[in-house]
């Protein structure tokens, strides 16, 4: 057990030392760091940061485009009363960007199919996003469910 522990400690020490770099013009070991006074290194760092920002903006634009695609498909299916398509496309849109109005659209589809519990959850989530349509639909469905309980 002691040999194994000693061997592990030695390997860790060797690996830590191997990560350091030995420069030809230096007679000591220096850990790799960015030299702030070297304009070439700074230009590389600035260029890399600009490229990363551009990729991030491109990714955001792509996500927004996908959200608009799924949200418009959900609204088209809602107009045609294809409720399962509404649920599928609204779920995709919500996974990209959870906006209250999309929760209302999906909640209406659940309500039309008779899945009142799921519809209430979607309306409640839309209410948390300060969507007035969600609050109205939530209250209307609650009243409808009370009425249904009274009839039973």
PDB file of N, CA, C and O in Angstrom, residues 13-51:
ATOM      1  N   UNK A  13       4.079  14.267  -9.188  1.00  0.00           N
ATOM      2  CA  UNK A  13       5.174  15.233  -9.211  1.00  0.00           C
ATOM      3  C   UNK A  13       5.795  15.311 -10.599  1.00  0.00           C
ATOM      4  O   UNK A  13       6.044  16.390 -11.125  1.00  0.00           O
ATOM      5  N   UNK A  14       6.006  14.163 -11.238  1.00  0.00           N
ATOM      6  CA  UNK A  14       6.601  14.130 -12.573  1.00  0.00           C
ATOM      7  C   UNK A  14       5.673  14.808 -13.580  1.00  0.00           C
ATOM      8  O   UNK A  14       6.122  15.587 -14.424  1.00  0.00           O
ATOM      9  N   UNK A  15       4.381  14.537 -13.474  1.00  0.00           N
ATOM     10  CA  UNK A  15       3.441  15.132 -14.416  1.00  0.00           C
ATOM     11  C   UNK A  15       3.355  16.633 -14.229  1.00  0.00           C
ATOM     12  O   UNK A  15       3.244  17.381 -15.200  1.00  0.00           O
ATOM     13  N   UNK A  16       3.401  17.118 -12.995  1.00  0.00           N
ATOM     14  CA  UNK A  16       3.362  18.558 -12.746  1.00  0.00           C
ATOM     15  C   UNK A  16       4.610  19.223 -13.304  1.00  0.00           C
ATOM     16  O   UNK A  16       4.561  20.309 -13.866  1.00  0.00           O
ATOM     17  N   UNK A  17       5.745  18.582 -13.182  1.00  0.00           N
ATOM     18  CA  UNK A  17       6.983  19.174 -13.691  1.00  0.00           C
ATOM     19  C   UNK A  17       6.998  19.112 -15.206  1.00  0.00           C
ATOM     20  O   UNK A  17       7.539  20.004 -15.846  1.00  0.00           O
ATOM     21  N   UNK A  18       6.428  18.069 -15.781  1.00  0.00           N
ATOM     22  CA  UNK A  18       6.422  17.940 -17.234  1.00  0.00           C
ATOM     23  C   UNK A  18       5.540  18.997 -17.875  1.00  0.00           C
ATOM     24  O   UNK A  18       5.741  19.359 -19.024  1.00  0.00           O
ATOM     25  N   UNK A  19       4.570  19.520 -17.137  1.00  0.00           N
ATOM     26  CA  UNK A  19       3.700  20.548 -17.680  1.00  0.00           C
ATOM     27  C   UNK A  19       4.409  21.892 -17.779  1.00  0.00           C
ATOM     28  O   UNK A  19       3.998  22.768 -18.512  1.00  0.00           O
ATOM     29  N   UNK A  20       5.461  22.084 -17.040  1.00  0.00           N
ATOM     30  CA  UNK A  20       6.223  23.325 -17.126  1.00  0.00           C
ATOM     31  C   UNK A  20       7.032  23.305 -18.413  1.00  0.00           C
ATOM     32  O   UNK A  20       7.287  22.258 -18.988  1.00  0.00           O
ATOM     33  N   UNK A  21       7.404  24.474 -18.870  1.00  0.00           N
ATOM     34  CA  UNK A  21       8.174  24.549 -20.107  1.00  0.00           C
ATOM     35  C   UNK A  21       9.570  25.067 -19.799  1.00  0.00           C
ATOM     36  O   UNK A  21       9.740  25.989 -18.997  1.00  0.00           O
ATOM     37  N   UNK A  22      10.558  24.496 -20.456  1.00  0.00           N
ATOM     38  CA  UNK A  22      11.934  24.968 -20.301  1.00  0.00           C
ATOM     39  C   UNK A  22      12.296  25.705 -21.583  1.00  0.00           C
ATOM     40  O   UNK A  22      12.224  25.142 -22.673  1.00  0.00           O
ATOM     41  N   UNK A  23      12.593  26.964 -21.461  1.00  0.00           N
ATOM     42  CA  UNK A  23      12.951  27.782 -22.611  1.00  0.00           C
ATOM     43  C   UNK A  23      14.462  27.745 -22.803  1.00  0.00           C
ATOM     44  O   UNK A  23      15.218  27.747 -21.851  1.00  0.00           O
ATOM     45  N   UNK A  24      14.913  27.783 -24.081  1.00  0.00           N
ATOM     46  CA  UNK A  24      16.327  27.683 -24.396  1.00  0.00           C
ATOM     47  C   UNK A  24      17.138  28.854 -23.868  1.00  0.00           C
ATOM     48  O   UNK A  24      18.295  28.704 -23.498  1.00  0.00           O
ATOM     49  N   UNK A  25      16.506  30.018 -23.807  1.00  0.00           N
ATOM     50  CA  UNK A  25      17.242  31.193 -23.356  1.00  0.00           C
ATOM     51  C   UNK A  25      17.206  31.361 -21.849  1.00  0.00           C
ATOM     52  O   UNK A  25      17.812  32.275 -21.317  1.00  0.00           O
ATOM     53  N   UNK A  26      16.471  30.503 -21.174  1.00  0.00           N
ATOM     54  CA  UNK A  26      16.402  30.582 -19.711  1.00  0.00           C
ATOM     55  C   UNK A  26      17.153  29.404 -19.108  1.00  0.00           C
ATOM     56  O   UNK A  26      17.231  28.337 -19.690  1.00  0.00           O
ATOM     57  N   UNK A  27      17.663  29.602 -17.931  1.00  0.00           N
ATOM     58  CA  UNK A  27      18.311  28.489 -17.238  1.00  0.00           C
ATOM     59  C   UNK A  27      17.458  28.009 -16.077  1.00  0.00           C
ATOM     60  O   UNK A  27      17.931  27.356 -15.180  1.00  0.00           O
ATOM     61  N   UNK A  28      16.153  28.374 -16.100  1.00  0.00           N
ATOM     62  CA  UNK A  28      15.252  27.897 -15.060  1.00  0.00           C
ATOM     63  C   UNK A  28      13.935  27.474 -15.704  1.00  0.00           C
ATOM     64  O   UNK A  28      13.665  27.768 -16.851  1.00  0.00           O
ATOM     65  N   UNK A  29      13.114  26.821 -14.941  1.00  0.00           N
ATOM     66  CA  UNK A  29      11.839  26.317 -15.432  1.00  0.00           C
ATOM     67  C   UNK A  29      10.772  27.375 -15.187  1.00  0.00           C
ATOM     68  O   UNK A  29      10.670  27.927 -14.087  1.00  0.00           O
ATOM     69  N   UNK A  30       9.980  27.669 -16.236  1.00  0.00           N
ATOM     70  CA  UNK A  30       8.932  28.677 -16.101  1.00  0.00           C
ATOM     71  C   UNK A  30       7.609  28.057 -16.550  1.00  0.00           C
ATOM     72  O   UNK A  30       7.568  27.381 -17.579  1.00  0.00           O
ATOM     73  N   UNK A  31       6.545  28.273 -15.802  1.00  0.00           N
ATOM     74  CA  UNK A  31       5.236  27.780 -16.177  1.00  0.00           C
ATOM     75  C   UNK A  31       4.739  28.607 -17.358  1.00  0.00           C
ATOM     76  O   UNK A  31       5.005  29.805 -17.428  1.00  0.00           O
ATOM     77  N   UNK A  32       4.009  28.013 -18.310  1.00  0.00           N
ATOM     78  CA  UNK A  32       3.552  28.780 -19.467  1.00  0.00           C
ATOM     79  C   UNK A  32       2.492  29.801 -19.063  1.00  0.00           C
ATOM     80  O   UNK A  32       1.489  29.458 -18.451  1.00  0.00           O
ATOM     81  N   UNK A  33       2.727  31.041 -19.369  1.00  0.00           N
ATOM     82  CA  UNK A  33       1.772  32.121 -19.116  1.00  0.00           C
ATOM     83  C   UNK A  33       1.768  33.037 -20.318  1.00  0.00           C
ATOM     84  O   UNK A  33       2.668  32.987 -21.150  1.00  0.00           O
ATOM     85  N   UNK A  34       0.771  33.898 -20.413  1.00  0.00           N
ATOM     86  CA  UNK A  34       0.705  34.843 -21.508  1.00  0.00           C
ATOM     87  C   UNK A  34       1.553  36.063 -21.156  1.00  0.00           C
ATOM     88  O   UNK A  34       1.368  36.670 -20.099  1.00  0.00           O
ATOM     89  N   UNK A  35       2.486  36.390 -21.998  1.00  0.00           N
ATOM     90  CA  UNK A  35       3.334  37.548 -21.776  1.00  0.00           C
ATOM     91  C   UNK A  35       2.560  38.780 -22.228  1.00  0.00           C
ATOM     92  O   UNK A  35       2.320  38.978 -23.416  1.00  0.00           O
ATOM     93  N   UNK A  36       2.151  39.624 -21.305  1.00  0.00           N
ATOM     94  CA  UNK A  36       1.301  40.764 -21.617  1.00  0.00           C
ATOM     95  C   UNK A  36       2.033  41.850 -22.402  1.00  0.00           C
ATOM     96  O   UNK A  36       1.411  42.720 -22.986  1.00  0.00           O
ATOM     97  N   UNK A  37       3.335  41.824 -22.392  1.00  0.00           N
ATOM     98  CA  UNK A  37       4.079  42.887 -23.063  1.00  0.00           C
ATOM     99  C   UNK A  37       4.478  42.515 -24.481  1.00  0.00           C
ATOM    100  O   UNK A  37       5.057  43.314 -25.192  1.00  0.00           O
ATOM    101  N   UNK A  38       4.154  41.314 -24.917  1.00  0.00           N
ATOM    102  CA  UNK A  38       4.466  40.878 -26.270  1.00  0.00           C
ATOM    103  C   UNK A  38       3.279  41.225 -27.163  1.00  0.00           C
ATOM    104  O   UNK A  38       2.193  40.668 -26.998  1.00  0.00           O
ATOM    105  N   UNK A  39       3.419  42.160 -28.120  1.00  0.00           N
ATOM    106  CA  UNK A  39       2.279  42.564 -28.944  1.00  0.00           C
ATOM    107  C   UNK A  39       1.739  41.420 -29.807  1.00  0.00           C
ATOM    108  O   UNK A  39       0.549  41.357 -30.086  1.00  0.00           O
ATOM    109  N   UNK A  40       2.591  40.494 -30.232  1.00  0.00           N
ATOM    110  CA  UNK A  40       2.118  39.362 -31.020  1.00  0.00           C
ATOM    111  C   UNK A  40       1.163  38.484 -30.236  1.00  0.00           C
ATOM    112  O   UNK A  40       0.124  38.062 -30.735  1.00  0.00           O
ATOM    113  N   UNK A  41       1.510  38.225 -28.972  1.00  0.00           N
ATOM    114  CA  UNK A  41       0.655  37.399 -28.125  1.00  0.00           C
ATOM    115  C   UNK A  41      -0.651  38.128 -27.832  1.00  0.00           C
ATOM    116  O   UNK A  41      -1.731  37.540 -27.858  1.00  0.00           O
ATOM    117  N   UNK A  42      -0.573  39.427 -27.578  1.00  0.00           N
ATOM    118  CA  UNK A  42      -1.791  40.196 -27.293  1.00  0.00           C
ATOM    119  C   UNK A  42      -2.706  40.232 -28.509  1.00  0.00           C
ATOM    120  O   UNK A  42      -3.922  40.095 -28.382  1.00  0.00           O
ATOM    121  N   UNK A  43      -2.128  40.403 -29.697  1.00  0.00           N
ATOM    122  CA  UNK A  43      -2.941  40.415 -30.912  1.00  0.00           C
ATOM    123  C   UNK A  43      -3.621  39.067 -31.120  1.00  0.00           C
ATOM    124  O   UNK A  43      -4.782  39.010 -31.516  1.00  0.00           O
ATOM    125  N   UNK A  44      -2.893  37.985 -30.852  1.00  0.00           N
ATOM    126  CA  UNK A  44      -3.493  36.655 -30.960  1.00  0.00           C
ATOM    127  C   UNK A  44      -4.645  36.496 -29.974  1.00  0.00           C
ATOM    128  O   UNK A  44      -5.704  35.967 -30.310  1.00  0.00           O
ATOM    129  N   UNK A  45      -4.436  36.971 -28.751  1.00  0.00           N
ATOM    130  CA  UNK A  45      -5.482  36.840 -27.730  1.00  0.00           C
ATOM    131  C   UNK A  45      -6.701  37.670 -28.106  1.00  0.00           C
ATOM    132  O   UNK A  45      -7.846  37.205 -27.967  1.00  0.00           O
ATOM    133  N   UNK A  46      -6.492  38.861 -28.609  1.00  0.00           N
ATOM    134  CA  UNK A  46      -7.608  39.726 -29.006  1.00  0.00           C
ATOM    135  C   UNK A  46      -8.350  39.121 -30.196  1.00  0.00           C
ATOM    136  O   UNK A  46      -9.582  39.114 -30.234  1.00  0.00           O
ATOM    137  N   UNK A  47      -7.607  38.588 -31.161  1.00  0.00           N
ATOM    138  CA  UNK A  47      -8.223  37.957 -32.322  1.00  0.00           C
ATOM    139  C   UNK A  47      -9.044  36.742 -31.896  1.00  0.00           C
ATOM    140  O   UNK A  47     -10.161  36.533 -32.365  1.00  0.00           O
ATOM    141  N   UNK A  48      -8.506  35.939 -31.003  1.00  0.00           N
ATOM    142  CA  UNK A  48      -9.225  34.749 -30.526  1.00  0.00           C
ATOM    143  C   UNK A  48     -10.500  35.146 -29.786  1.00  0.00           C
ATOM    144  O   UNK A  48     -11.543  34.507 -29.944  1.00  0.00           O
ATOM    145  N   UNK A  49     -10.405  36.221 -29.010  1.00  0.00           N
ATOM    146  CA  UNK A  49     -11.586  36.689 -28.274  1.00  0.00           C
ATOM    147  C   UNK A  49     -12.644  37.208 -29.254  1.00  0.00           C
ATOM    148  O   UNK A  49     -13.833  36.948 -29.078  1.00  0.00           O
ATOM    149  N   UNK A  50     -12.228  37.926 -30.291  1.00  0.00           N
ATOM    150  CA  UNK A  50     -13.171  38.441 -31.281  1.00  0.00           C
ATOM    151  C   UNK A  50     -13.832  37.299 -32.046  1.00  0.00           C
ATOM    152  O   UNK A  50     -15.041  37.335 -32.313  1.00  0.00           O
ATOM    153  N   UNK A  51     -13.051  36.261 -32.385  1.00  0.00           N
ATOM    154  CA  UNK A  51     -13.625  35.113 -33.085  1.00  0.00           C
ATOM    155  C   UNK A  51     -14.619  34.375 -32.203  1.00  0.00           C
ATOM    156  O   UNK A  51     -15.670  33.924 -32.678  1.00  0.00           O
TER     157      UNK A  51
END
